[in-house]
Coordinates of C-alpha atoms and ligand atoms in Angstrom, one line a residue:
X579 CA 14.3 217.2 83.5
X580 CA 13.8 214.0 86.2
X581 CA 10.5 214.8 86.3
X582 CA 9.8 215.3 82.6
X583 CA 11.3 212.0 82.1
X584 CA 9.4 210.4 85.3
X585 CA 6.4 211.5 84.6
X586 CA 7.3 209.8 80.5
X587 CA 8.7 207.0 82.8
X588 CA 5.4 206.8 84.6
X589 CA 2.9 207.0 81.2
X590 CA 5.0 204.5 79.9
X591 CA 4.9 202.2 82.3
X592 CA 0.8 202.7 82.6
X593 CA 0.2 201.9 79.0
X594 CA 2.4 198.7 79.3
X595 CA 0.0 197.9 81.6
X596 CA -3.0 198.6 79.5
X597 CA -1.8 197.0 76.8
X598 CA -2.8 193.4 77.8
X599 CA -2.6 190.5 75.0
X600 CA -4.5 187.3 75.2
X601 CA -1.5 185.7 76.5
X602 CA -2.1 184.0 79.6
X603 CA 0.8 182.4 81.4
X604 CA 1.3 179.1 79.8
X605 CA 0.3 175.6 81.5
X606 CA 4.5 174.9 81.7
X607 CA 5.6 177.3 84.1
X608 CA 7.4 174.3 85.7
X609 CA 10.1 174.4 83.1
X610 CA 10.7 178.3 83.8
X611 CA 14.2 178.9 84.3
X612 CA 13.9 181.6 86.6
X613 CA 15.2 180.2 89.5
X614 CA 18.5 178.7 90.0
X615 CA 17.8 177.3 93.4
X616 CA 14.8 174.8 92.4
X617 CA 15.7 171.4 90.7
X618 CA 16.2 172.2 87.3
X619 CA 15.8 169.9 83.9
X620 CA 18.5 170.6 81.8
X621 CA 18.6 170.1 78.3
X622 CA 22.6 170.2 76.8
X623 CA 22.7 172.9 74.8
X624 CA 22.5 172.8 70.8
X625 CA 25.4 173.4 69.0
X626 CA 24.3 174.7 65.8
X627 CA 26.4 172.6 62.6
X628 CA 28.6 174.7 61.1
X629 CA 29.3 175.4 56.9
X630 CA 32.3 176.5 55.4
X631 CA 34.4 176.8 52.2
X632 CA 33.1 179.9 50.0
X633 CA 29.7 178.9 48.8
X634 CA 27.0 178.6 51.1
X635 CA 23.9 176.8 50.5
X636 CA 20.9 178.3 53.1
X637 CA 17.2 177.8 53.0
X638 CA 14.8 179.5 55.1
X639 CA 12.0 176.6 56.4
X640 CA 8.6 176.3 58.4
X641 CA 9.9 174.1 61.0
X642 CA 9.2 172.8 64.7
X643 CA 10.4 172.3 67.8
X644 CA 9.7 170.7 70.9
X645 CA 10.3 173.4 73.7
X646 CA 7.6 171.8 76.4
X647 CA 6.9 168.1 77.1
X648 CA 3.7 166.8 75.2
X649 CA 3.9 170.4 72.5
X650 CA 5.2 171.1 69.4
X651 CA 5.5 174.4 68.1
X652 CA 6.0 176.1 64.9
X653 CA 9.3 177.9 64.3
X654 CA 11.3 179.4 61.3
X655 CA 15.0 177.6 60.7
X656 CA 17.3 177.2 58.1
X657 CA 18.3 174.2 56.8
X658 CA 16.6 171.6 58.6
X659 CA 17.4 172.8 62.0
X660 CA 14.3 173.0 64.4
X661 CA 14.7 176.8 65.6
X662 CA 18.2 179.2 64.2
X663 CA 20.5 178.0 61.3
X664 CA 23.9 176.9 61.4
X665 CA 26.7 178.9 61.7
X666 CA 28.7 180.1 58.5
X667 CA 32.0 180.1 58.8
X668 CA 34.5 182.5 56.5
X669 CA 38.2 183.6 56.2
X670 CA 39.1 187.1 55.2
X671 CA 39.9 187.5 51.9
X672 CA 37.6 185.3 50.3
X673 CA 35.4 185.9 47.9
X674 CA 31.7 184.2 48.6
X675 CA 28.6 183.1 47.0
X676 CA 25.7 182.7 49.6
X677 CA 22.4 181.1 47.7
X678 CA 18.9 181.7 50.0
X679 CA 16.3 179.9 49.3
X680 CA 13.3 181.3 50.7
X681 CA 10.9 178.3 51.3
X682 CA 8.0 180.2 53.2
X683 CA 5.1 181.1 52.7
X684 CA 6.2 185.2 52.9
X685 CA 9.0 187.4 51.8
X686 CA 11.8 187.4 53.5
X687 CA 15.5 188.9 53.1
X688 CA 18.7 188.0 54.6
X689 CA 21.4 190.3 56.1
X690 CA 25.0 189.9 56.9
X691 CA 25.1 191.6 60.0
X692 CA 28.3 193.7 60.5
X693 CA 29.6 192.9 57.3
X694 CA 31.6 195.4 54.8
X695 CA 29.9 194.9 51.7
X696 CA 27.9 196.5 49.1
X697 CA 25.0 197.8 50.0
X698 CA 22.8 195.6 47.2
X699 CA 24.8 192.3 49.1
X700 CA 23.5 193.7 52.5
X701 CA 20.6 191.7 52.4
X702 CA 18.7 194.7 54.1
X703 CA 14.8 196.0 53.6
X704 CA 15.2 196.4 49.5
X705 CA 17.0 192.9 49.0
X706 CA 13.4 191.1 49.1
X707 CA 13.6 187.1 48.7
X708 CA 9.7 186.3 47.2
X709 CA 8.4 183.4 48.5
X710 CA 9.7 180.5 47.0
X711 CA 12.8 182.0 45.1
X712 CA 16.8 182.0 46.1
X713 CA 18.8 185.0 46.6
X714 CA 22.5 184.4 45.5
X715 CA 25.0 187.5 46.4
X716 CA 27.9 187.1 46.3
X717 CA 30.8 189.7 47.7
X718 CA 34.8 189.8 49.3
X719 CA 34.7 189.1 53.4
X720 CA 36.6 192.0 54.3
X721 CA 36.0 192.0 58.0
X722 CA 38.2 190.8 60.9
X723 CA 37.9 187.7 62.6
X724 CA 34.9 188.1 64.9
X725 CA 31.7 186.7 65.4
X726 CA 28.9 187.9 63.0
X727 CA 25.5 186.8 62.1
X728 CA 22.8 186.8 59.9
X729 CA 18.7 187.3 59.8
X730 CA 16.0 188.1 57.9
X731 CA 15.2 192.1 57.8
X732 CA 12.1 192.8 55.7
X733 CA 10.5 195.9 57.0
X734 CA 7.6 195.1 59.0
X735 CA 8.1 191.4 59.2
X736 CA 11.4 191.2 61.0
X737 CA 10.5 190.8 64.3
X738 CA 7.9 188.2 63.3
X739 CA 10.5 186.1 61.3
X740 CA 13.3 186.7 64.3
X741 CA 11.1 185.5 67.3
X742 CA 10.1 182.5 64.9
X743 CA 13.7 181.6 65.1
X744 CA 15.3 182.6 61.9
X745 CA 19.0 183.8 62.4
X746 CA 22.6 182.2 62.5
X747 CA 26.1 182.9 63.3
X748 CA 28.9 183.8 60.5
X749 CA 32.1 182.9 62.6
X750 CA 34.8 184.7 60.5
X751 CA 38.7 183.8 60.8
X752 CA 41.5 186.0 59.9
X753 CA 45.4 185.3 60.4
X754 CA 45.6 187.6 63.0
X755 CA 43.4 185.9 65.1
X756 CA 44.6 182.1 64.1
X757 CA 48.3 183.0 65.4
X758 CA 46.9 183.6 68.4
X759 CA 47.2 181.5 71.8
X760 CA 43.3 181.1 71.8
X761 CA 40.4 178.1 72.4
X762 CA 39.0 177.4 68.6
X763 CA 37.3 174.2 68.6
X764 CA 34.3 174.9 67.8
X765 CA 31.5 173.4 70.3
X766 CA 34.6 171.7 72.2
X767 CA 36.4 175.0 73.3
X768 CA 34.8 177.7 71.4
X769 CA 31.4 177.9 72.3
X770 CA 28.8 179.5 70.2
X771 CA 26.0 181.2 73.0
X772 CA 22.8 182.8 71.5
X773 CA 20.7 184.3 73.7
X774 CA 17.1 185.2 73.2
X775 CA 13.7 185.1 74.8
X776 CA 10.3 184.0 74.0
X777 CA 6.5 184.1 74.9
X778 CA 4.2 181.5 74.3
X779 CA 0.7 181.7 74.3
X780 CA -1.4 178.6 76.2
X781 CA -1.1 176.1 73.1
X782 CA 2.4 176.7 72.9
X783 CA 2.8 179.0 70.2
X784 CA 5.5 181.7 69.5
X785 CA 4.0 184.9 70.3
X786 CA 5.9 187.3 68.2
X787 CA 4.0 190.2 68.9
X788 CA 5.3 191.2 72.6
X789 CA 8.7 192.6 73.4
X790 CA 9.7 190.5 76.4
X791 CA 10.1 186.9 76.2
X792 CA 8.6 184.6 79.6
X793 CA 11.6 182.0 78.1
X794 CA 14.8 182.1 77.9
X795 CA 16.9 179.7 74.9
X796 CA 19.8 179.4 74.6
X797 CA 21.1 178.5 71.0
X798 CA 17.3 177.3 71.0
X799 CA 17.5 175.3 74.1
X800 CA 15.4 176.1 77.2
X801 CA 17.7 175.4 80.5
X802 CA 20.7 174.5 78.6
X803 CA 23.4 173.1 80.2
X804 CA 26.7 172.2 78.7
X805 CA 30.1 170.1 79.8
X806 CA 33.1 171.9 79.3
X807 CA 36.6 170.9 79.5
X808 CA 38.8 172.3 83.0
X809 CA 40.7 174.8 80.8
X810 CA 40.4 178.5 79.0
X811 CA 37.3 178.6 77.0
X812 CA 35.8 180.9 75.1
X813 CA 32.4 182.3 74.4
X814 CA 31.2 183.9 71.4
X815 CA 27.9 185.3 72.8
X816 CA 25.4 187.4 70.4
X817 CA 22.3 189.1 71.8
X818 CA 19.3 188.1 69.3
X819 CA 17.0 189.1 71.4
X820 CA 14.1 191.2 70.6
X821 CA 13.9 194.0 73.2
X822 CA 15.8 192.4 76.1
X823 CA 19.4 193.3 77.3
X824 CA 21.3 191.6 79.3
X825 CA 23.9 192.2 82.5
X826 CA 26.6 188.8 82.1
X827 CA 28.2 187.5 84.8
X828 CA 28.9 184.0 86.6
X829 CA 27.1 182.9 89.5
X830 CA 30.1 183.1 91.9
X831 CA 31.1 186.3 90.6
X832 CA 34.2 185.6 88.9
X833 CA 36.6 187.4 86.6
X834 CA 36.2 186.4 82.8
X835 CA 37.8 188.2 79.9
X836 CA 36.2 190.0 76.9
X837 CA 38.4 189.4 73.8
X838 CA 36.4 190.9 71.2
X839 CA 33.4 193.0 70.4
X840 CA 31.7 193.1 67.3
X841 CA 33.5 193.8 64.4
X842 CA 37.1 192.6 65.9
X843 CA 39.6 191.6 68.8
X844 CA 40.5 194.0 71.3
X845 CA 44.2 194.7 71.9
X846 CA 44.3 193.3 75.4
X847 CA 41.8 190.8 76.6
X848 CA 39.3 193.4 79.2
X849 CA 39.1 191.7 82.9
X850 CA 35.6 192.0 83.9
X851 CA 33.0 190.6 86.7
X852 CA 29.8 191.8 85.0
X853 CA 29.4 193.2 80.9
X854 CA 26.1 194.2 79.4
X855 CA 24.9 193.5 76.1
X856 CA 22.5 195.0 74.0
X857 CA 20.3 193.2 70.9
X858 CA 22.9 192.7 68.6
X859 CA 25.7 193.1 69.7
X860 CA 28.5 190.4 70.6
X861 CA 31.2 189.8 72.9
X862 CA 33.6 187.1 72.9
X863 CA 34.7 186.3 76.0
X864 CA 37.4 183.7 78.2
X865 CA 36.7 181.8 81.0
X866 CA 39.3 180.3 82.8
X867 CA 38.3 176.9 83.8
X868 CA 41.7 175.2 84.6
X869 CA 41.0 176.3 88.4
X870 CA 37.9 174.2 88.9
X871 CA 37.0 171.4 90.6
X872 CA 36.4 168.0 87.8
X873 CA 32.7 167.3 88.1
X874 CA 31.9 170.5 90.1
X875 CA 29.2 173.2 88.4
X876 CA 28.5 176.8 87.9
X877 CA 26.1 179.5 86.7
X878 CA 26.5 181.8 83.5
X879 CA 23.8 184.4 84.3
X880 CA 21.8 187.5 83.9
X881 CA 22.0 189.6 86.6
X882 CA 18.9 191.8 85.0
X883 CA 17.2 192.4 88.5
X884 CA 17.3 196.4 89.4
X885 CA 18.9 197.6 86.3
X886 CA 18.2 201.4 85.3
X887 CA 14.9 202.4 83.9
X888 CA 15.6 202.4 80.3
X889 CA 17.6 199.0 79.7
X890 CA 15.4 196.7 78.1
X891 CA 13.7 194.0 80.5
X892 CA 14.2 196.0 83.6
X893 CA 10.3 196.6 83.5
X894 CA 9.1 194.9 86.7
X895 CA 5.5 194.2 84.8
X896 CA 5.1 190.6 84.7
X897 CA 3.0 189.9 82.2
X898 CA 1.1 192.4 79.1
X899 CA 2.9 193.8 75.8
X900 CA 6.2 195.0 77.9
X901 CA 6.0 192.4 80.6
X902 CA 7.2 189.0 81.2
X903 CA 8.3 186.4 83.8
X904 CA 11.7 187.4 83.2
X905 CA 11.8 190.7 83.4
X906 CA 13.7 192.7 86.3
X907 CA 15.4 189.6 87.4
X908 CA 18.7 187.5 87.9
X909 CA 18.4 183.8 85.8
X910 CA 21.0 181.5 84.9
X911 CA 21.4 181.3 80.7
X912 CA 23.7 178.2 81.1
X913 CA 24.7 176.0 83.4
X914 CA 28.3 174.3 83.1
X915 CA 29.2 171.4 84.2
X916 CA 33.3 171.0 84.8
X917 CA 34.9 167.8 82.8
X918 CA 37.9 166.8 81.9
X919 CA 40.5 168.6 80.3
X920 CA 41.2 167.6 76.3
X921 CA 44.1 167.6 74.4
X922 CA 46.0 170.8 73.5
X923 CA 44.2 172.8 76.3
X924 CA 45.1 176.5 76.6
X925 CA 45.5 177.3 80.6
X926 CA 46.6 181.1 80.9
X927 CA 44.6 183.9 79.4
X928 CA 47.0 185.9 76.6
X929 CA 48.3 189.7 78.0
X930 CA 47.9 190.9 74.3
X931 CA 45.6 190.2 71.1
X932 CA 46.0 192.7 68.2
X933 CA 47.4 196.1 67.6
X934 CA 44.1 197.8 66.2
X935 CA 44.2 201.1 64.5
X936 CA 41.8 203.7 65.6
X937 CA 39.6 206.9 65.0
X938 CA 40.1 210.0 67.2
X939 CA 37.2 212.4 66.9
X940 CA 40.4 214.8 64.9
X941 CA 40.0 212.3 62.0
X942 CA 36.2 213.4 61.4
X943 CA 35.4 215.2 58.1
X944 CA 32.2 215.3 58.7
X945 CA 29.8 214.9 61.8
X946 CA 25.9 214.7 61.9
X947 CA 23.3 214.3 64.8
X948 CA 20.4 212.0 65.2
X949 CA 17.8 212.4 68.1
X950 CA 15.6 209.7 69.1
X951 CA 11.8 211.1 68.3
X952 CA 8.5 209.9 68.5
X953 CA 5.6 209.3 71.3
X954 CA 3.4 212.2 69.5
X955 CA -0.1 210.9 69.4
X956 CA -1.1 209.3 66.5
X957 CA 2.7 209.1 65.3
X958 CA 5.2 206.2 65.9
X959 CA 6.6 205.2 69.0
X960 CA 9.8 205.4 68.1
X961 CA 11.5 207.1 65.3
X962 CA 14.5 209.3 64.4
X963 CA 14.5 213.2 63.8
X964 CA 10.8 212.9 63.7
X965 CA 10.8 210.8 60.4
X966 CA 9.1 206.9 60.5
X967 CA 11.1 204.9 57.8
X968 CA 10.5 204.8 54.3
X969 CA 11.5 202.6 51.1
X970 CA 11.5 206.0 48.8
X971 CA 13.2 208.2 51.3
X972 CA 17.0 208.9 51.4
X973 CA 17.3 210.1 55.1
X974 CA 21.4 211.0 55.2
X975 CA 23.8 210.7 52.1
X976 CA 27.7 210.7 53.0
X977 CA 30.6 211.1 50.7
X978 CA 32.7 208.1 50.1
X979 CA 35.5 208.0 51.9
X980 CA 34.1 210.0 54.4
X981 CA 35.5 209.5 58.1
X982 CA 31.9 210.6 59.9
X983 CA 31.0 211.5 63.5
X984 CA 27.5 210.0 64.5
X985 CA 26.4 211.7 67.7
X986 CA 22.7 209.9 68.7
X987 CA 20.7 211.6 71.3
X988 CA 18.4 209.6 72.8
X989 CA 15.9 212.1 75.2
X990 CA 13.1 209.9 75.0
X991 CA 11.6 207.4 77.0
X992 CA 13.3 204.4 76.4
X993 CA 17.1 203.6 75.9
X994 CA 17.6 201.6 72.4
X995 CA 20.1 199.6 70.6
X996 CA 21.3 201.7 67.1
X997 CA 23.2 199.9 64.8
X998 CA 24.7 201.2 61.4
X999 CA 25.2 199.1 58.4
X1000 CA 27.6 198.8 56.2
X1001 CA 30.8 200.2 58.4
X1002 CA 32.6 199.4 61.7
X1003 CA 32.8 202.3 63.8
X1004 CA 34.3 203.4 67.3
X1005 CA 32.6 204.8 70.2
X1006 CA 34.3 208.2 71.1
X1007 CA 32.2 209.2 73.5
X1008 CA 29.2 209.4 75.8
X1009 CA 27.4 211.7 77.1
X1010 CA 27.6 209.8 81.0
X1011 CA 31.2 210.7 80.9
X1012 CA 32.6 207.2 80.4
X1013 CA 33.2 204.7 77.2
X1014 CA 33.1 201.5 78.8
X1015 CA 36.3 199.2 78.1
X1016 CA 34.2 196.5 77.1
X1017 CA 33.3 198.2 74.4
X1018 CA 36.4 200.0 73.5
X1019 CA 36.8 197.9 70.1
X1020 CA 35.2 198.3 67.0
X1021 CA 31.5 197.6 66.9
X1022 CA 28.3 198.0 64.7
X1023 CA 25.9 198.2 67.7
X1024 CA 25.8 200.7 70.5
X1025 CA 23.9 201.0 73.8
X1026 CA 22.0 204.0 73.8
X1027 CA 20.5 204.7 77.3
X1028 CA 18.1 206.7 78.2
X1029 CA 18.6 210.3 78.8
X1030 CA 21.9 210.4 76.9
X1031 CA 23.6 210.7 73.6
X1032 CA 26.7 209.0 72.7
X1033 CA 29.3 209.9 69.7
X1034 CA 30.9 207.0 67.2
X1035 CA 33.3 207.6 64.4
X1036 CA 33.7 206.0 61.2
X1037 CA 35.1 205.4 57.6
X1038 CA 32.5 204.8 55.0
X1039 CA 35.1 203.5 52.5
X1040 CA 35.2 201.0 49.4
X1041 CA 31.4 201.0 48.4
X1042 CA 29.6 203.7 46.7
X1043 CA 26.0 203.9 44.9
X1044 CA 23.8 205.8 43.9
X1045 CA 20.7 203.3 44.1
X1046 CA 21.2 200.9 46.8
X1047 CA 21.7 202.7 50.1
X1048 CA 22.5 200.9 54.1
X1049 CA 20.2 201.1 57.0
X1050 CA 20.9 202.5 60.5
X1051 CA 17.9 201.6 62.9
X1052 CA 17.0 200.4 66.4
X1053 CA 17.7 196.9 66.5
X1054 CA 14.8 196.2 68.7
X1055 CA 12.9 195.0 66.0
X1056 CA 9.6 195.7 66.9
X1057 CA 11.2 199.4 66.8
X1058 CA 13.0 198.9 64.0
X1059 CA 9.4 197.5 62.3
X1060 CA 7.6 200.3 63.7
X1061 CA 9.5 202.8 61.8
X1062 CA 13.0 203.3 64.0
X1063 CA 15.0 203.2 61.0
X1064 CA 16.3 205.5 58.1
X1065 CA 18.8 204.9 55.2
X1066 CA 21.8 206.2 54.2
X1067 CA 23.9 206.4 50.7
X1068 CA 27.4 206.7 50.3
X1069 CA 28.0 208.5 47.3
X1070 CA 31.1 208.6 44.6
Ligands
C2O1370 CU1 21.2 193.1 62.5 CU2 20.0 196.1 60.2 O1 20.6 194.5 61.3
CU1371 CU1 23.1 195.0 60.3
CU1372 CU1 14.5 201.1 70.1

């Protein structure tokens, strides 16, 4: 088997190399933010604005920002912002309207990721916004306070309108979460971090046809740096990246918290030094300022150098389709500068959170199996049980109300990032032996490494039809565009 899957490691890694683009490193390689030792230009990192209340009015623009002195490039945003959108923010138990006006050129749709709604509210691949029209669902917010977020997902065309910048964050609050001790002002204590690469191509345009970014932005921002006050903060961190994962940590190697993974809080808060994170998924985490020197400064970084084959970016190419200046190394994401505390700081890290319910693998009425496929010549890349996505096909139907076990085996080449719509779900097990305790909640996004399968549990409850059905795919999204995707209803 290890050399089956070197000798796959090995062809992989030769047609990376083949596959150059005309991209050739760009004229700013000054501004890289590679290096943590070299003086660095920081830019303070965008906040996004937030909305609220229970209708939300978005419109997806052509728009521009200035990433590199003396260059302006195109982008994607919503409303008016230069690259992203601003962050939604929603209390369980309302009922919303959301109106999207598509102002490009293209289709477009727009997807509530991790959301419990029905399927035609998902905003996935069927839920098309033409060029120039608004999209209005409207549905209950049934989830628990957590950190969500939304993009565009027309098949095809959602890695192009992703790596244009065309995503936001749905914060959404819950009274379980608000009567706990926790930081909550938004951009002040609660800190919004969106991390995602980019490649540029010599006249400073977004390349949206590689995997790897050369760039890292924050929230947008390219060496972003930020002031925060000497107390407990927290950080609601989403990976939007397109193939890249990352390993978190701070430069001098401190503990931090995790509080909550995607769909929830955790019951206690998870002490950790490192956590990885996969596209699309979220963490929220606390950092413990209170200790630290007024006016001193630290690192929050990647520590992406000699991660396993498999985890996306590890690739030590430097340049070509799966290459990039980034890749297969350690580089800060923000850089925090210690100021004074404000009012009503919290200084101790809670013991507890919530009392979450869960799903032992005893609940399951049903349980399926889905194996990463593809790599055959002439097929796709990537796909599941040998079939490539497709609008007319119904690839799994599950009955309503159905508590399902997923097992994914992934013994391909690469590992992958599977998300399912439409439910939160548990991870029961994997095949390595270990669930890790960072992601021990409830989560919509799952790392699936290479050379092993892992098993999540779920309820598909509440929403039923025949017509409309949910997506599970890769969330890599030039996978997902290439086919790594199927649909599922949940019948009456
Ligand atoms: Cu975040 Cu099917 O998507
Ligand atoms: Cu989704
Ligand atoms: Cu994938």
């Amino acid at each position: 088997m290890k050399l089956y899957f070197g000798i796959f490691g090995l062809i992989f890694f030769v047609f990376s190399c083949t596959k150059e683009i005309v991209t050739t490193p760009t004229s700013n390689t000054s501004a890289g933010n590679t290096n943590s030792n070299t003086s660095i230009t920081y830019s303070n990192l965008w906040i996004p604005p937030t909305l609220s209340g229970t209708t939300f009015n978005l419109s997806l623009d052509k728009s521009t920002k200035q990433f590199f002195s003396g260059s302006i490039t195109n982008t994607y945003a919503y409303n008016g912002a230069n690259f992203w959108g601003p962050t939604l923010i929603m209390n369980k138990g309302d009922q919303v309207q959301i109106n999207v006006k598509n102002n490009l050129n293209e289709t477009t749709t727009s997807h509530w990721h991790g959301f419990h709604i029905p399927a035609e509210m998902d905003g996935g691949p069927h839920q098309e916004i033409l060029a120039g029209t608004t999209w209005s669902p409207n549905f209950k917010v049934m989830n628990n306070a957590a950190t969500y977020w939304y993009h565009p997902h027309l098949h095809e065309l959602t890695a192009k309108q992703v790596s244009m910048g065309a995503g936001g964050l749905i914060i959404i609050k819950d009274p379980e979460e608000a009567a706990l001790a926790l930081p909550r002002t938004y951009g002040v204590d609660d800190i919004p971090v969106v991390l995602t690469s980019r490649k540029f191509t010599s006249t400073n345009v977004i390349d949206f046809s590689t995997a790897y970014g050369d760039y890292l932005l924050t929230n947008g921002t390219l060496n972003a740096q930020i002031s925060l006050p000497k107390q407990v903060v927290r950080f609601r961190i989403l990976n939007a990246e397109i193939e890249r994962g990352y390993n978190l940590g701070f430069s001098d190697n401190r503990t931090f918290y995790i509080i909550a993974n995607d769909g929830g809080l955790l019951d206690n808060p998870v002490p950790v030094t490192r956590v990885p994170l996969v596209v699309g998924e979220r963490i929220e985490i606390l950092l413990d300022l209170s200790n630290d020197a007024l006016g001193s400064s630290l690192d929050f970084k990647a520590y992406n150098a000699n991660l396993p084959q498999g985890f996306g970016g590890s690739e030590p190419a430097q340049s070509g389709q799966f290459g990039s200046l980034l890749n297969n190394k350690d580089f800060p994401v923000l850089h925090i500068n210690v100021a004074a505390t404000n009012t009503s700081p919290m200084l101790a890290i809670p013991s507890t959170l919530v009392k979450n319910t869960t799903l032992a693998a005893t609940d399951a009425t049903n349980s399926r199996m889905l194996m990463v496929t593809g790599g055959q010549p002439n097929g796709p890349a990537f796909s599941f049980n040998n079939s490539t996505f497709n609008h007319q096909t119904i690839n799994q139907t599950v009955k309503l109300n159905a508590v399902e076990k997923w097992t994914i085996m992934n013994n391909n080449v690469f590992g992958h990032s599977f998300h399912i719509h439409d439910v939160q779900f548990k991870i029961l097990s994997r095949s390595s032996g270990s669930v890790g305790l960072h992601e021990s909640g409830w989560k919509d996004t799952v790392y699936l490494p290479v050379g092993q399968s892992v098993t999540i549990i779920a309820k598909f409850d509440d929403f039923a039809s025949d017509k409309y059905p949910f997506m599970y795919h890769c969330h890599f999204a030039n996978h997902e565009d290439g086919g790594m995707m199927g649909q599922f209803l949940v019948v009456p």
